[in-house]
Coordinates of C-alpha atoms and ligand atoms in Angstrom, one line a residue:
M630 CA 119.7 239.4 151.1
E631 CA 122.7 237.1 150.7
R632 CA 125.5 238.1 153.1
Y633 CA 129.2 238.1 152.5
Y634 CA 131.7 238.4 155.3
V635 CA 135.4 238.6 154.3
T636 CA 138.4 239.4 156.5
T637 CA 142.1 240.2 156.3
P638 CA 144.4 239.3 159.2
I639 CA 144.7 242.0 161.7
Y640 CA 148.2 243.5 161.4
Y641 CA 150.8 243.7 164.2
V642 CA 151.4 247.2 165.4
N643 CA 155.1 246.6 166.0
D644 CA 155.7 246.8 162.3
E645 CA 154.9 249.4 159.7
P646 CA 152.5 248.6 156.8
H647 CA 154.3 246.9 153.9
L648 CA 153.6 245.2 150.6
G649 CA 152.5 242.0 152.2
H650 CA 149.8 243.8 154.2
L651 CA 148.7 245.7 151.2
Y652 CA 148.4 242.5 149.2
T653 CA 145.9 240.7 151.4
T654 CA 143.9 243.9 152.0
V655 CA 143.6 244.6 148.3
A656 CA 142.6 241.1 147.5
A657 CA 139.9 241.2 150.2
D658 CA 138.8 244.6 148.9
V659 CA 138.3 243.3 145.4
L660 CA 136.1 240.4 146.7
A661 CA 134.1 242.8 148.9
R662 CA 133.5 245.2 146.0
H663 CA 132.6 242.4 143.6
A664 CA 130.2 240.9 146.2
R665 CA 128.5 244.4 146.7
M666 CA 128.2 244.7 142.9
S667 CA 126.5 241.3 143.0
G668 CA 123.9 242.6 145.4
K669 CA 125.2 241.0 148.5
E670 CA 125.2 242.6 151.9
V671 CA 128.9 242.8 152.6
F672 CA 130.8 243.0 155.8
F673 CA 134.6 243.5 155.1
L674 CA 136.8 243.6 158.2
T675 CA 140.4 244.6 158.7
G676 CA 142.2 246.0 161.7
V677 CA 145.3 245.7 163.9
D678 CA 146.6 243.2 166.4
E679 CA 148.0 245.2 169.4
H680 CA 148.8 242.8 172.2
G681 CA 151.7 240.4 172.9
Q682 CA 155.2 240.2 173.9
K683 CA 156.6 241.5 170.6
V684 CA 154.6 244.7 170.9
E685 CA 155.5 245.1 174.6
Q686 CA 159.2 244.7 173.7
A687 CA 159.1 247.0 170.7
A688 CA 157.5 249.7 172.9
A689 CA 160.0 249.2 175.7
A690 CA 162.9 249.5 173.2
R691 CA 161.5 252.9 172.3
G692 CA 160.9 253.8 175.9
I693 CA 157.1 254.3 175.4
A694 CA 154.1 252.4 176.7
P695 CA 152.7 249.7 174.4
I696 CA 149.4 251.7 173.9
E697 CA 151.4 254.7 172.7
L698 CA 153.2 252.5 170.1
A699 CA 149.8 251.0 169.1
D700 CA 148.1 254.4 168.8
A701 CA 150.8 255.7 166.6
V702 CA 151.0 252.7 164.2
V703 CA 147.3 252.2 164.0
E704 CA 147.0 255.6 162.4
R705 CA 149.5 254.6 159.7
Y706 CA 147.1 251.8 158.7
R707 CA 144.0 253.8 159.0
S708 CA 145.2 256.6 156.9
L709 CA 146.8 254.2 154.3
W710 CA 143.8 252.2 153.3
P711 CA 141.6 255.0 151.9
R712 CA 144.6 255.9 149.7
F713 CA 144.3 252.5 148.1
S714 CA 140.5 252.7 147.9
I715 CA 140.1 250.0 150.5
S716 CA 136.4 249.8 151.3
N717 CA 136.4 248.0 154.7
D718 CA 133.2 248.3 156.7
D719 CA 134.9 248.0 160.1
F720 CA 138.3 248.5 161.5
I721 CA 139.1 246.6 164.7
R722 CA 141.7 247.3 167.3
T723 CA 142.3 244.5 169.8
T724 CA 142.6 247.1 172.6
E725 CA 139.0 248.1 172.2
G726 CA 136.5 247.4 174.9
R727 CA 134.2 245.4 172.6
H728 CA 137.2 243.1 171.9
K729 CA 138.2 242.6 175.5
R730 CA 134.6 241.6 176.3
A731 CA 134.5 239.2 173.4
V732 CA 137.8 237.5 174.3
T733 CA 136.9 237.3 177.9
E734 CA 133.6 235.6 176.9
M735 CA 135.4 233.3 174.5
W736 CA 137.7 232.2 177.3
K737 CA 134.8 231.5 179.6
R738 CA 133.0 229.5 177.0
L739 CA 136.1 227.3 176.4
D740 CA 136.5 226.9 180.1
A741 CA 132.8 226.0 180.6
A742 CA 133.2 223.4 177.9
G743 CA 136.0 221.8 179.8
A744 CA 138.5 222.7 177.1
I745 CA 140.9 224.5 179.3
Y746 CA 143.2 223.2 182.1
K747 CA 146.2 224.5 184.1
G748 CA 149.6 222.9 183.8
F749 CA 153.2 223.6 183.3
Y750 CA 154.7 224.7 180.1
E751 CA 158.2 223.6 179.1
D752 CA 159.3 224.4 175.7
W753 CA 161.2 226.6 173.3
Y754 CA 159.8 230.0 172.3
C755 CA 160.6 232.3 169.5
V756 CA 159.8 235.8 170.6
P757 CA 159.8 237.4 167.1
C758 CA 157.5 234.7 165.7
E759 CA 155.5 234.3 168.9
T760 CA 155.7 230.5 168.3
Y761 CA 156.4 227.7 170.6
W762 CA 158.5 224.7 169.6
T763 CA 158.9 221.3 171.2
G764 CA 162.4 219.8 171.5
T765 CA 161.3 217.2 168.9
Q766 CA 160.3 219.9 166.4
L767 CA 163.6 221.6 166.8
K768 CA 165.4 218.3 166.2
E769 CA 163.3 217.5 163.2
A770 CA 164.1 220.9 161.7
G771 CA 167.8 220.5 162.4
A772 CA 167.6 223.5 164.8
W773 CA 168.4 221.7 168.0
E774 CA 172.1 222.3 168.0
G775 CA 171.9 226.0 167.6
K776 CA 168.6 226.4 169.4
T777 CA 167.2 228.4 166.6
C778 CA 163.7 229.0 165.4
P779 CA 162.8 226.6 162.5
D780 CA 160.8 229.4 160.8
C781 CA 163.0 232.5 161.1
G782 CA 166.4 231.1 162.2
R783 CA 166.6 233.4 165.2
A784 CA 167.5 232.2 168.7
V785 CA 164.7 230.5 170.7
E786 CA 164.6 230.6 174.5
Q787 CA 163.6 227.9 176.9
V788 CA 160.6 228.5 179.1
R789 CA 159.0 226.7 182.0
E790 CA 156.1 228.4 183.5
E791 CA 152.7 227.8 184.8
S792 CA 150.2 228.0 181.9
Y793 CA 146.7 227.3 180.9
F794 CA 146.2 224.9 178.1
F795 CA 143.6 224.4 175.5
R796 CA 142.7 220.8 174.8
L797 CA 143.5 221.0 171.1
S798 CA 144.2 217.3 170.9
D799 CA 140.5 216.6 171.8
Y800 CA 139.4 218.2 168.5
Q801 CA 141.8 216.4 166.2
D802 CA 139.3 213.9 164.8
R803 CA 136.4 216.4 164.5
L804 CA 138.7 218.8 162.7
L805 CA 139.9 216.0 160.3
D806 CA 136.3 215.1 159.6
H807 CA 135.4 218.7 158.9
I808 CA 138.3 219.2 156.5
R809 CA 137.6 216.0 154.7
A810 CA 133.9 216.7 154.4
H811 CA 134.4 220.3 153.2
P812 CA 136.9 220.4 150.4
E813 CA 136.4 224.1 150.1
F814 CA 137.3 224.8 153.8
I815 CA 141.0 225.4 153.0
G816 CA 142.4 226.8 149.8
P817 CA 144.5 226.4 147.7
E818 CA 144.5 222.6 147.5
S819 CA 148.2 222.3 148.3
R820 CA 147.7 224.1 151.6
R821 CA 144.7 221.9 152.4
N822 CA 147.0 218.9 152.0
E823 CA 149.6 220.5 154.2
V824 CA 147.1 221.1 157.0
L825 CA 145.7 217.5 156.7
R826 CA 149.2 216.1 157.0
F827 CA 149.9 218.3 160.0
V828 CA 146.6 217.3 161.8
E829 CA 147.0 213.7 161.0
G830 CA 150.5 213.9 162.6
G831 CA 148.7 214.5 165.9
L832 CA 147.7 217.7 167.7
R833 CA 149.3 218.7 171.0
D834 CA 147.4 220.8 173.6
L835 CA 148.2 224.4 173.2
S836 CA 149.6 226.7 175.8
I837 CA 147.2 229.7 175.9
S838 CA 148.4 231.9 178.7
R839 CA 151.6 233.6 179.7
T840 CA 152.8 235.1 183.0
T841 CA 156.1 236.6 181.7
F842 CA 154.7 239.8 180.4
S843 CA 151.5 241.7 180.9
W844 CA 150.5 243.4 177.6
G845 CA 147.4 241.5 176.8
I846 CA 143.9 240.6 178.0
P847 CA 144.0 239.0 181.5
V848 CA 142.7 235.5 182.1
P849 CA 139.3 235.8 183.7
G850 CA 139.7 235.0 187.4
D851 CA 143.5 234.7 187.2
P852 CA 144.9 238.1 186.2
E853 CA 148.5 237.0 186.7
H854 CA 148.1 235.3 183.3
V855 CA 147.5 237.1 180.1
I856 CA 145.7 235.3 177.2
Y857 CA 148.0 234.1 174.4
V858 CA 148.0 236.6 171.7
W859 CA 146.7 234.2 169.0
I860 CA 143.6 233.3 171.0
D861 CA 143.1 237.1 171.5
A862 CA 143.8 237.9 167.8
L863 CA 141.7 235.2 166.2
T864 CA 138.7 236.2 168.2
N865 CA 138.6 239.6 166.5
Y866 CA 136.6 238.0 163.7
L867 CA 133.8 237.3 166.1
T868 CA 134.2 240.6 168.0
A869 CA 133.5 242.6 164.9
A870 CA 130.6 240.4 164.0
G871 CA 129.0 241.3 167.4
F872 CA 130.0 238.4 169.7
P873 CA 128.8 237.7 172.3
G874 CA 125.7 239.4 171.1
E875 CA 123.7 238.8 167.9
M876 CA 126.0 237.9 165.0
P877 CA 124.1 238.3 161.7
H878 CA 127.3 238.0 159.7
W879 CA 128.8 235.0 161.3
P880 CA 130.1 232.5 160.1
A881 CA 132.5 234.4 157.9
N882 CA 132.5 233.4 154.3
L883 CA 136.2 233.9 153.9
H884 CA 139.4 234.5 155.9
L885 CA 142.1 235.7 153.6
I886 CA 145.5 235.2 155.0
G887 CA 149.2 234.6 154.1
K888 CA 150.6 231.1 154.1
D889 CA 152.7 231.7 157.2
I890 CA 149.6 232.0 159.5
L891 CA 147.6 229.1 158.0
R892 CA 148.0 226.8 161.0
F893 CA 146.5 229.4 163.3
H894 CA 143.5 229.9 161.0
A895 CA 142.9 226.3 159.8
V896 CA 143.8 224.4 162.9
Y897 CA 143.6 226.4 166.2
W898 CA 140.8 228.6 165.1
P899 CA 138.3 226.0 164.0
C900 CA 139.1 223.9 167.1
M901 CA 138.4 226.9 169.3
L902 CA 135.2 227.5 167.6
M903 CA 134.1 223.9 167.9
A904 CA 134.9 224.0 171.6
A905 CA 132.9 227.2 172.1
G906 CA 130.0 225.7 170.1
L907 CA 130.2 228.2 167.3
P908 CA 129.9 227.6 163.6
L909 CA 133.2 227.5 161.5
P910 CA 134.1 229.9 158.8
E911 CA 133.3 228.7 155.3
R912 CA 136.7 229.0 153.9
V913 CA 140.3 230.0 154.7
F914 CA 142.5 230.9 151.8
A915 CA 146.3 231.3 152.2
H916 CA 148.1 233.3 149.6
G917 CA 151.8 233.1 148.9
W918 CA 154.7 235.5 149.7
W919 CA 156.2 238.3 147.8
T920 CA 159.9 238.7 147.4
V921 CA 161.2 242.1 146.1
E922 CA 163.5 242.1 143.1
G923 CA 164.3 238.5 143.9
E924 CA 165.0 239.1 147.6
K925 CA 163.1 238.1 150.8
M926 CA 161.5 241.2 152.2
S927 CA 162.6 241.9 155.8
K928 CA 163.0 244.6 158.4
S929 CA 166.7 243.7 158.8
R930 CA 167.4 244.0 155.1
G931 CA 165.4 247.3 155.0
N932 CA 163.9 246.3 151.6
A933 CA 160.3 246.0 152.7
L934 CA 158.3 248.0 150.2
K935 CA 156.2 250.7 151.9
P936 CA 152.8 251.2 150.3
D937 CA 152.8 255.0 150.9
E938 CA 156.2 255.3 149.2
L939 CA 155.0 253.3 146.2
L940 CA 152.2 255.8 145.8
E941 CA 154.8 258.6 145.2
Q942 CA 155.5 256.8 141.9
Y943 CA 152.5 254.7 140.9
E944 CA 148.8 255.1 141.1
A945 CA 147.1 252.9 143.6
D946 CA 144.9 251.2 141.0
V947 CA 148.0 250.3 139.0
L948 CA 149.5 248.7 142.0
R949 CA 146.2 246.9 142.8
Y950 CA 146.1 245.5 139.3
F951 CA 149.7 244.4 139.3
L952 CA 149.6 242.6 142.6
L953 CA 146.6 240.5 141.6
R954 CA 147.6 240.0 138.0
E955 CA 151.2 239.2 138.2
V956 CA 151.0 236.1 140.4
P957 CA 148.5 233.2 140.5
F958 CA 146.8 233.8 143.9
G959 CA 148.1 231.2 146.3
Q960 CA 151.6 231.1 144.8
D961 CA 154.7 233.1 145.8
G962 CA 155.8 235.9 143.5
D963 CA 158.4 238.5 142.9
F964 CA 157.7 242.2 142.8
S965 CA 159.9 244.0 140.4
F966 CA 159.5 247.5 138.9
A967 CA 160.4 246.1 135.4
A968 CA 157.6 243.6 135.7
L969 CA 155.2 246.2 136.9
K970 CA 156.0 248.5 133.9
A971 CA 155.8 245.6 131.4
R972 CA 152.3 244.5 132.7
Y973 CA 151.1 248.1 132.7
N974 CA 152.3 248.9 129.3
T975 CA 151.1 245.7 127.6
E976 CA 147.8 245.1 129.3
L977 CA 146.6 248.4 130.4
A978 CA 148.2 251.0 128.1
N979 CA 148.3 249.0 124.9
D980 CA 145.3 246.9 125.3
V981 CA 142.6 248.5 127.5
G982 CA 143.7 252.1 127.1
N983 CA 144.1 251.8 123.3
L984 CA 140.7 250.1 122.9
L985 CA 139.0 252.9 124.8
N986 CA 140.8 255.6 123.1
R987 CA 140.5 254.4 119.5
S988 CA 136.8 253.5 120.0
L989 CA 135.7 256.8 121.4
S990 CA 137.9 258.7 118.9
M991 CA 136.3 257.0 116.0
L992 CA 132.8 257.5 117.5
H993 CA 133.6 261.2 117.6
K994 CA 135.3 261.4 114.3
Y995 CA 132.5 259.6 112.4
R996 CA 129.4 260.2 114.5
D997 CA 130.0 263.3 116.7
G998 CA 130.2 261.0 119.7
V999 CA 126.6 259.7 119.4
L1000 CA 125.7 256.0 119.3
A1001 CA 123.1 254.7 116.9
A1002 CA 121.2 251.5 117.3
P1003 CA 123.1 248.5 116.0
A1004 CA 121.6 247.0 112.8
D1005 CA 121.6 243.3 111.9
E1006 CA 124.4 241.5 113.6
E1007 CA 127.0 239.5 111.7
E1008 CA 128.8 236.5 112.9
G1009 CA 131.8 238.5 114.3
D1010 CA 129.5 240.8 116.3
R1011 CA 127.7 237.9 117.8
A1012 CA 131.1 236.3 118.7
L1013 CA 132.1 239.5 120.5
V1014 CA 128.8 239.6 122.5
A1015 CA 129.2 235.9 123.4
D1016 CA 132.7 236.6 124.6
V1017 CA 131.6 239.5 126.8
E1018 CA 128.8 237.4 128.3
G1019 CA 131.2 234.5 128.8
M1020 CA 133.6 236.9 130.6
Q1021 CA 130.9 237.9 133.1
R1022 CA 130.3 234.3 134.0
D1023 CA 133.9 233.3 134.1
V1024 CA 135.0 236.3 136.3
E1025 CA 132.3 235.4 138.7
A1026 CA 133.4 231.8 138.9
A1027 CA 137.1 232.7 139.1
L1028 CA 136.5 235.2 142.0
A1029 CA 134.5 232.5 143.9
R1030 CA 137.8 230.5 143.9
Q1031 CA 139.9 233.6 144.7
A1032 CA 141.6 233.1 141.3
F1033 CA 142.1 236.9 140.7
H1034 CA 144.8 236.3 138.0
E1035 CA 142.3 234.2 136.0
A1036 CA 139.6 236.8 136.3
L1037 CA 141.9 239.5 135.0
E1038 CA 143.3 237.3 132.2
R1039 CA 139.7 236.6 131.1
I1040 CA 138.9 240.3 131.0
N1041 CA 142.0 240.9 129.1
A1042 CA 141.0 238.3 126.6
V1043 CA 137.9 240.3 125.8
V1044 CA 139.9 243.5 125.4
R1045 CA 142.2 241.7 122.9
H1046 CA 139.1 240.5 121.2
G1047 CA 137.8 244.0 121.0
N1048 CA 141.1 245.3 119.5
R1049 CA 141.0 242.4 116.9
Y1050 CA 137.4 243.3 116.1
V1051 CA 138.5 246.9 115.3
E1052 CA 141.1 245.5 112.8
E1053 CA 138.7 243.0 111.3
N1054 CA 136.0 245.5 110.8
A1055 CA 138.2 248.5 109.9
P1056 CA 135.7 251.2 110.7
W1057 CA 137.8 253.7 108.7
T1058 CA 137.0 251.7 105.6
L1059 CA 133.3 251.4 106.5
A1060 CA 133.2 255.2 106.9
R1061 CA 135.0 255.8 103.6
E1062 CA 132.7 253.5 101.7
G1063 CA 129.6 255.0 103.4
R1064 CA 128.5 251.7 104.9
D1065 CA 126.6 253.6 107.6
A1066 CA 124.6 250.8 109.2
R1067 CA 127.6 248.6 109.5
L1068 CA 129.7 251.4 110.9
D1069 CA 127.0 252.2 113.5
T1070 CA 126.9 248.5 114.5
V1071 CA 130.6 248.2 114.9
L1072 CA 130.9 251.4 117.0
Y1073 CA 128.0 250.3 119.2
H1074 CA 129.6 246.9 119.8
L1075 CA 132.9 248.5 120.7
V1076 CA 131.5 251.0 123.2
E1077 CA 129.2 248.5 124.8
T1078 CA 132.1 246.0 125.2
L1079 CA 134.2 248.7 126.8
R1080 CA 131.4 249.6 129.2
L1081 CA 131.1 246.0 130.3
V1082 CA 134.8 245.5 130.6
A1083 CA 135.0 248.6 132.8
L1084 CA 132.2 247.1 135.0
Q1085 CA 134.2 243.9 135.4
L1086 CA 137.4 245.8 136.1
A1087 CA 135.8 248.1 138.7
P1088 CA 136.4 246.0 141.8
F1089 CA 140.1 245.8 140.8
M1090 CA 140.7 249.4 139.7
P1091 CA 137.8 251.6 141.1
V1092 CA 139.4 254.9 140.3
K1093 CA 140.5 254.0 136.8
C1094 CA 137.2 252.4 136.0
A1095 CA 135.3 255.5 137.2
A1096 CA 137.4 257.5 134.7
M1097 CA 136.6 255.0 131.9
L1098 CA 132.9 255.0 132.7
A1099 CA 132.9 258.8 132.9
Q1100 CA 133.9 258.9 129.3
I1101 CA 131.6 256.2 128.1
M1102 CA 128.6 257.4 130.1
N1103 CA 129.4 261.1 129.7
A1104 CA 128.5 261.5 133.4
E1105 CA 130.1 261.0 136.7
V1106 CA 129.7 257.3 137.8
D1107 CA 129.7 256.2 141.4
V1108 CA 131.5 252.9 141.1
A1109 CA 130.5 251.8 144.6
A1110 CA 126.8 251.9 143.4
L1111 CA 127.4 249.8 140.3
S1112 CA 125.3 246.6 140.1
L1113 CA 126.0 243.7 137.9
R1114 CA 122.4 242.8 137.7
E1115 CA 121.3 246.3 136.8
H1116 CA 124.2 247.4 134.6
G1117 CA 125.6 244.1 133.4
G1118 CA 123.3 243.3 130.5
W1119 CA 124.4 243.7 126.9
G1120 CA 122.7 246.4 125.0
L1121 CA 121.8 248.8 127.8
L1122 CA 123.4 251.8 126.1
A1123 CA 120.6 253.5 124.3
A1124 CA 120.7 254.7 120.7
G1125 CA 121.2 258.5 120.8
H1126 CA 123.6 258.3 123.8
A1127 CA 126.5 260.6 123.5
C1128 CA 129.9 259.6 124.9
A1129 CA 132.4 262.1 126.1
R1130 CA 135.6 262.8 124.2
P1131 CA 138.4 260.3 125.0
A1132 CA 141.2 261.3 127.3
P1133 CA 144.0 258.9 128.1
V1134 CA 143.2 256.8 131.2
F1135 CA 146.3 254.6 130.9
P1136 CA 149.1 256.7 129.4
R1137 CA 152.2 254.7 128.5
M1138 CA 154.8 254.4 131.3
E1139 CA 158.3 255.4 130.0
Ligands
MSP1363 N1 148.8 239.7 163.7 C1 149.0 238.5 162.9 C2 147.7 238.1 162.3 C3 146.6 237.8 163.2 S1 145.1 237.4 162.4 C4 144.1 236.8 163.6 C5 150.0 238.7 161.8 N2 150.3 240.0 161.5 S2 151.4 240.5 160.5 O1 151.3 241.9 160.4 O2 152.7 239.9 160.8 O3 151.2 239.8 159.1 C6 150.0 239.9 158.4 C7 150.0 239.3 157.1 O4 151.0 239.8 156.2 C8 150.1 237.8 157.0 O5 148.9 237.3 156.3 C9 151.3 237.6 156.2 O6 151.2 236.4 155.4 C10 151.4 238.8 155.3 N3 152.7 239.0 154.9 C11 153.8 239.4 155.6 N4 154.9 239.4 154.7 C12 154.5 239.1 153.5 C13 155.1 239.0 152.2 N5 156.4 239.2 152.0 N6 154.3 238.6 151.1 C14 153.0 238.4 151.3 N7 152.4 238.5 152.4 C15 153.1 238.7 153.6 O7 150.6 237.8 161.3

């Protein structure tokens, strides 16, 4: 069976879950659900990143041990995801024993390959970003005078300490070759170019241990040093796959991340894997950032949207839909309640909801809810069927490129087609004129279109689609068990099948 391994980043425990975390996790969930429906054996991983100076400091500020902080925050994530129908197969914590073993083994392999040496580290460090900057980088960014972080603008501190280094520079050419030979390795295209330019500019060896704090995994044989949090964190993708044991799921098919952590995933991570003699992930895709009502989301502004608070007002599926529909995946976007309402009312209430409601209402009004076999198809019927079949292919292709917005737009096009089809065929006139065969054909085409639309929407809105399918199939439908191969063919609804009475699935938002 074909495998599909997809990951989200593991989220820091010094922060609370917010819209950005939800975004990546929902996107990965849609791909995981779609891959399962396509018959693949899916492994979908998410989790939390617990080590590092930031966490140590956040815990100290609250007067608790780092592990206490981690234990509390991890529950916030764990309890949140099911409320958004997130179907992850594993949830990793970097404080778990399996992860410590994997990271320790990773270090040993890098060391055995001659990729690690001890030296002195003299640089500028941004604590909140956990990023090191050279003096040159600060000058280039115009941040030298104020000694501020080129990314976040906060103060950087100078450090000189003994440190282990990873020979990143040794892998520059191999990495360039790999990126050039595998155009699909980094997406979207603009990010790929960005990484190419960065690597072409020259890679500097990477400091991969710290002695100034202790909340981390110790360097094997030199416990004064803790392993740099990114070496620790990136290895999670291997840990969950079984490293250093058998890894049936590795290499991952896709690491979904935000654009801010692209360098770690598309430069450091592949070089580490090359050094350790392990295969590289197939693809890394970096999505854009959300602002909220036009403003940057941040802790200090206090405007970070909390997913659990959003649930007090909106259904999870509606949020899932909006996040993936509103912004082309890969670009930045703005979250606004007005835009959410507009999308919902236009595309879900007016288009999908209306088509479902009017189709099932007419089926009940004219045929007591029972479908009859379609008679001879006319041109317009064939066009609808062709459009539905085209949708199935196009959604598949769009999701293979992580183009969620295109997939949803394509499904919506079929829904609009369905509503046009109602107008063009005017079933009320067919009923009045007693054109029974024609009326049966039109009603059949409508319900079958709706069934296949619901099937395509199921990875995006599992709860809403279960409700749609419950009415169409007149039975409870387990969306997790849906199969595109088994249920995706046109014409599977049998003559004589009775649909349930319609009940609004997408009532208008006022
Ligand atoms: N712990 C690291 C990841 C290690 S992966 C081996 C980390 N964690 S994080 O919690 O800070 O952020 C995780 C993700 O949230 C990133 O992919 C980041 O891009 C995303 N987002 C944070 N703010 C965001 C927005 N405002 N909009 C969209 N995504 C954002 O980084």
